[in-house]
Amino acid sequence: MTTRALPRSGKPLSPLERHPRAVKAVGPVLAAMGVVFGDIGTSPIYAASTTFGVGGSTGGGPSREFVLGSTATLIWSLFLVVTILYVRFLMRADNRGEGGLLALFGLLRRSKMRTRTIGVFTVIAMFGAAMFLGDSVITPAISVLSAVEGLEVVQPDFAKFVVPIALVILLGVFAIQKFGTSFIGKLYGPVMALWFLALAVAGVFSLAQDPEVLQALSPSWVVLFFVDQPKIAFVALGAVVLAVTGAEALYSDLGHFGRKAITRAWLFVVFPALVLNYLGQASLALRHPQDAATSFFGLVPNWALLPMVILATLSTIIASQAVISGTYSVIHQAWRLGVFPPLKVVHTSEESEGQIFVPAINVLLAVAVLAVVVGFRSSASLASAYGIAVTTTISITAIIYLAWSWKTKKKVTLTMIVTAGILVVVLFFLSANLPKVSSGGWLPLTIGALVFLVMATWWIGLRRIAAGRRRNEVSLDDLPDLLAKAKGSLYRVPGDAVFITRNPEIVPIALRTMVSQNHSLQKRAILLSYKTIDVPSTVGSPHRITVRAFPGGIVQVVAKVGFRESPRMTALLTEAGRVDDGCLDDFAASRATFFISTPVPRYNKGSKMFRWAQILFLALDRLAPDPLDVIELPRDRTIVLGREIPL
């Protein structure tokens, strides 16, 4: 006879109390389902029906061979692109726990490559990030529209309310961004868990009525599809790609939830639910080809239609939220990597550095998304605009991964061969989407091109400014001579002066001005330089801050910050005071005077930079936030010195 231990209260332990490890494992998985899989998890609403619409375009519904072949292609595309490329390969290529295209580019940039080669990959990475941002305009629009369109299935007369309801929902989504996602984060997981359960149940219910569609699990149907119907199969790829949208989110959100949680959620919950639902929609298309255009909501019985529409709408809101948050992260990372103008960033969480809100981007994104909804008015119309940006981003991510793998492994591996094979598949997806440029695909391409233009112009302009500053700067090795020459006329006043510079190898222009023109300098002068390195965060790193003392009361503090961090000067100085060897004793940021020299770019007729590019860069520079706000310096104790630098 077995006995069960009881707690001191005498009551039996609950299942959660008896298995605390299981609770710890389920928690991150549930959270990952709520944020990471919002986009790809809602693709069954429109992916299968759009694909079947290709096969039924000549009249009537799709044929049996088309349904089985296209469904097999859809399922195996999910397996190759998401399960193999992203979950199996890319998720292991983390930049100190962080993922995403720009984090992967940071890994590549840290490798020993020629400057010119790094420049080429910088352009490629910028283009990929720009395409991701172009996709970010389409995703919220098509997701919310496709969900609200379920009202037409409930009652055809509701069709006229679809666009107004979608606009109201999207306005609400963008309006709450300033509050951050943490206060609604707990709702994400349970809602998406219920969503995936509903997907699986609806799919199984339909599948049970016609199990013949299980044949689509065999890859042989993919081969037959392209052999027997090559032209229509190629066209169908433009719709099949809708099923893999959101794959980049798995990689981008790696730092938020970790590889294990995302992998478990995909393999044990999301992927099976998606496969079952796609099979269920295919089964419905076989039984009732005329209903293939509404195959998703056709799986649901009449009594459950309205609840399913509500659940689908909630899920698409979550999908939109995930994409919008990802846009903020990409913009912030791009700025810290020097390929996007600085913007005001609001941190919405004291615990998580990654939870940010970018007001300017929120407004621009909201206007663009609402304009897209008004302009296209249906998810079917938007399907033509969807796919090009997604496949471009996936292709560029795979290319950079191959370059990084070759640089680190120094040989061709099985992983590289498989990745190259999947890249070929994705390029077929991309080529299949190119004919859609005239019918809507121009939209993400135009948005991406504009973003890329801004990124490239800013990157080139910064490089020209850096070159101009180098021509006028004095090496740190010459600092003792500079002080010695001014010793007779230099008056040392009490207090601390902090001179901010990005380059630790040079004497700050502000210090040279104080010595040579004002003939005065505080008794302790701190040269604080910070450098953004190709890692997400340096918090906790033993080499994050170094302190070095020079003769004459000069102290150099060099800080390294990651591309996901915001450089806070006073916080870095406080941290430096805890790691130095005594040269920062009695230092208090609240009593110090800060000096910062900022370049003032000027139009240059003789520059190699195009005239329009100079004008654009100057406009972006004027719109950039005050540098004092960017690095959080106290305005009442900061002196800013400008120096003109021709472009």
Short mmCIF file of C-alpha atoms in Angstrom, two decimals, residues 370-561:
data_model
loop_
_atom_site.label_atom_id
_atom_site.label_comp_id
_atom_site.label_asym_id
_atom_site.label_seq_id
_atom_site.Cartn_x
_atom_site.Cartn_y
_atom_site.Cartn_z
CA LEU A 370 -4.41 52.63 -41.48
CA ALA A 371 -3.74 53.93 -44.99
CA VAL A 372 -3.13 50.38 -46.20
CA VAL A 373 -6.45 49.19 -44.71
CA VAL A 374 -8.35 52.04 -46.35
CA GLY A 375 -6.53 51.57 -49.66
CA PHE A 376 -6.80 47.77 -50.02
CA ARG A 377 -10.00 47.18 -47.95
CA SER A 378 -9.70 43.36 -47.89
CA SER A 379 -7.24 40.65 -46.90
CA ALA A 380 -7.56 39.09 -50.39
CA SER A 381 -6.29 42.31 -51.97
CA LEU A 382 -3.49 42.58 -49.42
CA ALA A 383 -2.41 39.01 -50.10
CA SER A 384 -0.95 40.31 -53.36
CA ALA A 385 1.17 42.78 -51.41
CA TYR A 386 2.28 40.15 -48.92
CA GLY A 387 5.16 37.78 -49.48
CA ILE A 388 7.86 39.76 -51.28
CA ALA A 389 9.20 41.50 -48.17
CA VAL A 390 8.96 38.29 -46.12
CA THR A 391 10.88 36.14 -48.59
CA THR A 392 13.51 38.87 -49.08
CA THR A 393 14.16 39.08 -45.34
CA ILE A 394 14.37 35.28 -44.99
CA SER A 395 16.74 35.07 -47.98
CA ILE A 396 19.07 37.74 -46.58
CA THR A 397 19.06 36.13 -43.13
CA ALA A 398 20.05 32.80 -44.70
CA ILE A 399 22.81 34.48 -46.76
CA ILE A 400 24.33 36.19 -43.73
CA TYR A 401 24.07 32.93 -41.77
CA LEU A 402 25.98 31.11 -44.52
CA ALA A 403 28.66 33.83 -44.56
CA TRP A 404 29.03 33.67 -40.77
CA SER A 405 29.13 29.85 -40.80
CA TRP A 406 31.84 29.83 -43.46
CA LYS A 407 33.89 32.41 -41.58
CA THR A 408 33.69 30.51 -38.29
CA LYS A 409 33.89 26.91 -39.53
CA LYS A 410 36.37 27.48 -42.39
CA LYS A 411 34.82 24.51 -44.22
CA VAL A 412 31.60 23.37 -45.86
CA THR A 413 29.36 21.58 -43.36
CA LEU A 414 26.14 19.60 -43.69
CA THR A 415 24.30 22.48 -42.01
CA MET A 416 25.57 24.90 -44.65
CA ILE A 417 24.54 22.54 -47.47
CA VAL A 418 21.00 22.16 -46.06
CA THR A 419 20.75 25.92 -45.47
CA ALA A 420 21.83 26.57 -49.06
CA GLY A 421 19.16 24.13 -50.26
CA ILE A 422 16.46 25.88 -48.21
CA LEU A 423 17.73 29.22 -49.53
CA VAL A 424 17.07 27.95 -53.06
CA VAL A 425 13.51 27.07 -52.01
CA VAL A 426 13.00 30.54 -50.51
CA LEU A 427 14.35 32.14 -53.68
CA PHE A 428 11.69 30.20 -55.62
CA PHE A 429 9.12 31.71 -53.23
CA LEU A 430 10.60 35.15 -53.92
CA SER A 431 10.52 34.68 -57.70
CA ALA A 432 6.92 33.43 -57.51
CA ASN A 433 5.97 36.65 -55.72
CA LEU A 434 7.62 38.96 -58.24
CA PRO A 435 4.64 38.89 -60.65
CA LYS A 436 2.56 40.34 -57.80
CA VAL A 437 4.56 43.59 -57.84
CA SER A 438 2.07 45.35 -60.11
CA SER A 439 -0.98 44.19 -58.12
CA GLY A 440 0.20 45.23 -54.67
CA GLY A 441 3.69 43.90 -54.16
CA TRP A 442 4.98 47.39 -54.96
CA LEU A 443 3.81 48.56 -51.54
CA PRO A 444 6.26 46.72 -49.24
CA LEU A 445 9.01 47.18 -51.83
CA THR A 446 8.40 50.94 -51.87
CA ILE A 447 8.32 51.16 -48.08
CA GLY A 448 11.44 49.01 -47.82
CA ALA A 449 13.24 51.06 -50.47
CA LEU A 450 12.46 54.31 -48.64
CA VAL A 451 13.67 52.88 -45.33
CA PHE A 452 16.81 51.53 -47.00
CA LEU A 453 17.44 54.95 -48.56
CA VAL A 454 17.28 56.54 -45.11
CA MET A 455 19.54 53.89 -43.57
CA ALA A 456 22.14 54.02 -46.34
CA THR A 457 22.23 57.82 -46.38
CA TRP A 458 22.65 57.99 -42.61
CA TRP A 459 25.38 55.32 -42.63
CA ILE A 460 27.35 57.05 -45.39
CA GLY A 461 26.92 60.47 -43.77
CA LEU A 462 28.19 59.23 -40.41
CA ARG A 463 31.25 57.75 -42.09
CA ARG A 464 32.03 61.08 -43.75
CA ILE A 465 31.62 62.94 -40.46
CA ALA A 466 33.89 60.43 -38.72
CA ALA A 467 36.51 60.97 -41.43
CA GLY A 468 36.19 64.74 -41.02
CA ARG A 469 36.62 64.52 -37.27
CA ARG A 470 39.71 62.35 -37.60
CA ARG A 471 41.37 65.06 -39.68
CA ASN A 472 40.94 67.60 -36.86
CA GLU A 473 41.50 65.43 -33.78
CA VAL A 474 44.58 65.10 -31.60
CA SER A 475 45.77 61.70 -30.40
CA LEU A 476 45.49 60.89 -26.72
CA ASP A 477 49.25 60.35 -26.68
CA ASP A 478 49.67 64.09 -27.33
CA LEU A 479 47.64 65.08 -24.25
CA PRO A 480 50.68 65.47 -21.91
CA ASP A 481 52.32 67.83 -24.43
CA LEU A 482 49.10 69.81 -24.76
CA LEU A 483 48.89 70.31 -20.98
CA ALA A 484 52.62 71.04 -20.68
CA LYS A 485 52.48 73.81 -23.29
CA ALA A 486 49.56 75.46 -21.49
CA LYS A 487 50.93 74.93 -17.98
CA GLY A 488 51.99 78.51 -17.42
CA SER A 489 48.62 79.99 -18.37
CA LEU A 490 46.34 77.10 -17.37
CA TYR A 491 44.28 77.68 -14.23
CA ARG A 492 43.02 74.53 -12.48
CA VAL A 493 39.67 75.17 -10.79
CA PRO A 494 38.11 72.95 -8.11
CA GLY A 495 35.65 70.28 -9.14
CA ASP A 496 35.19 67.58 -11.76
CA ALA A 497 34.77 67.96 -15.50
CA VAL A 498 33.52 65.10 -17.66
CA PHE A 499 34.33 65.24 -21.38
CA ILE A 500 32.21 62.93 -23.53
CA THR A 501 33.69 61.38 -26.67
CA ARG A 502 33.02 58.32 -28.81
CA ASN A 503 36.68 57.64 -29.63
CA PRO A 504 38.91 56.70 -26.67
CA GLU A 505 42.06 57.28 -28.72
CA ILE A 506 41.64 61.04 -29.18
CA VAL A 507 41.57 64.17 -27.02
CA PRO A 508 38.01 65.51 -26.89
CA ILE A 509 37.60 68.75 -28.83
CA ALA A 510 35.86 70.30 -25.83
CA LEU A 511 38.93 69.67 -23.62
CA ARG A 512 41.26 71.22 -26.21
CA THR A 513 38.98 74.26 -26.37
CA MET A 514 38.98 74.65 -22.58
CA VAL A 515 42.77 74.42 -22.40
CA SER A 516 43.77 76.46 -25.46
CA GLN A 517 41.06 79.13 -25.45
CA ASN A 518 39.62 79.36 -21.94
CA HIS A 519 42.93 78.54 -20.21
CA SER A 520 41.08 76.76 -17.40
CA LEU A 521 40.38 73.18 -16.45
CA GLN A 522 38.91 71.43 -13.42
CA LYS A 523 41.37 69.72 -11.11
CA ARG A 524 40.02 66.37 -12.18
CA ALA A 525 39.16 65.91 -15.85
CA ILE A 526 37.41 62.66 -16.80
CA LEU A 527 37.52 61.55 -20.43
CA LEU A 528 34.44 59.36 -20.80
CA SER A 529 34.15 57.46 -24.06
CA TYR A 530 31.59 54.83 -24.98
CA LYS A 531 31.57 52.42 -27.87
CA THR A 532 28.73 50.33 -29.22
CA ILE A 533 29.95 46.81 -29.86
CA ASP A 534 28.33 43.97 -31.78
CA VAL A 535 26.72 42.25 -28.79
CA PRO A 536 23.21 42.89 -27.45
CA SER A 537 24.27 43.88 -23.92
CA THR A 538 27.45 44.20 -21.89
CA VAL A 539 25.77 44.33 -18.49
CA GLY A 540 27.64 42.02 -16.13
CA SER A 541 30.66 41.75 -18.42
CA PRO A 542 33.98 42.00 -16.51
CA HIS A 543 35.47 44.20 -19.25
CA ARG A 544 32.47 46.50 -19.66
CA ILE A 545 34.27 49.49 -18.12
CA THR A 546 37.98 50.25 -17.81
CA VAL A 547 39.50 53.14 -15.85
CA ARG A 548 42.95 54.57 -16.50
CA ALA A 549 44.75 57.42 -14.67
CA PHE A 550 47.03 59.95 -16.38
CA PRO A 551 49.31 62.55 -14.79
CA GLY A 552 47.83 65.96 -14.07
CA GLY A 553 44.48 64.76 -12.73
CA ILE A 554 43.33 63.23 -16.02
CA VAL A 555 41.22 60.05 -15.77
CA GLN A 556 40.04 58.04 -18.76
CA VAL A 557 36.89 55.93 -18.51
CA VAL A 558 36.13 53.65 -21.46
CA ALA A 559 32.73 51.93 -21.54
CA LYS A 560 31.41 49.30 -23.91
CA VAL A 561 27.66 49.11 -24.48
#
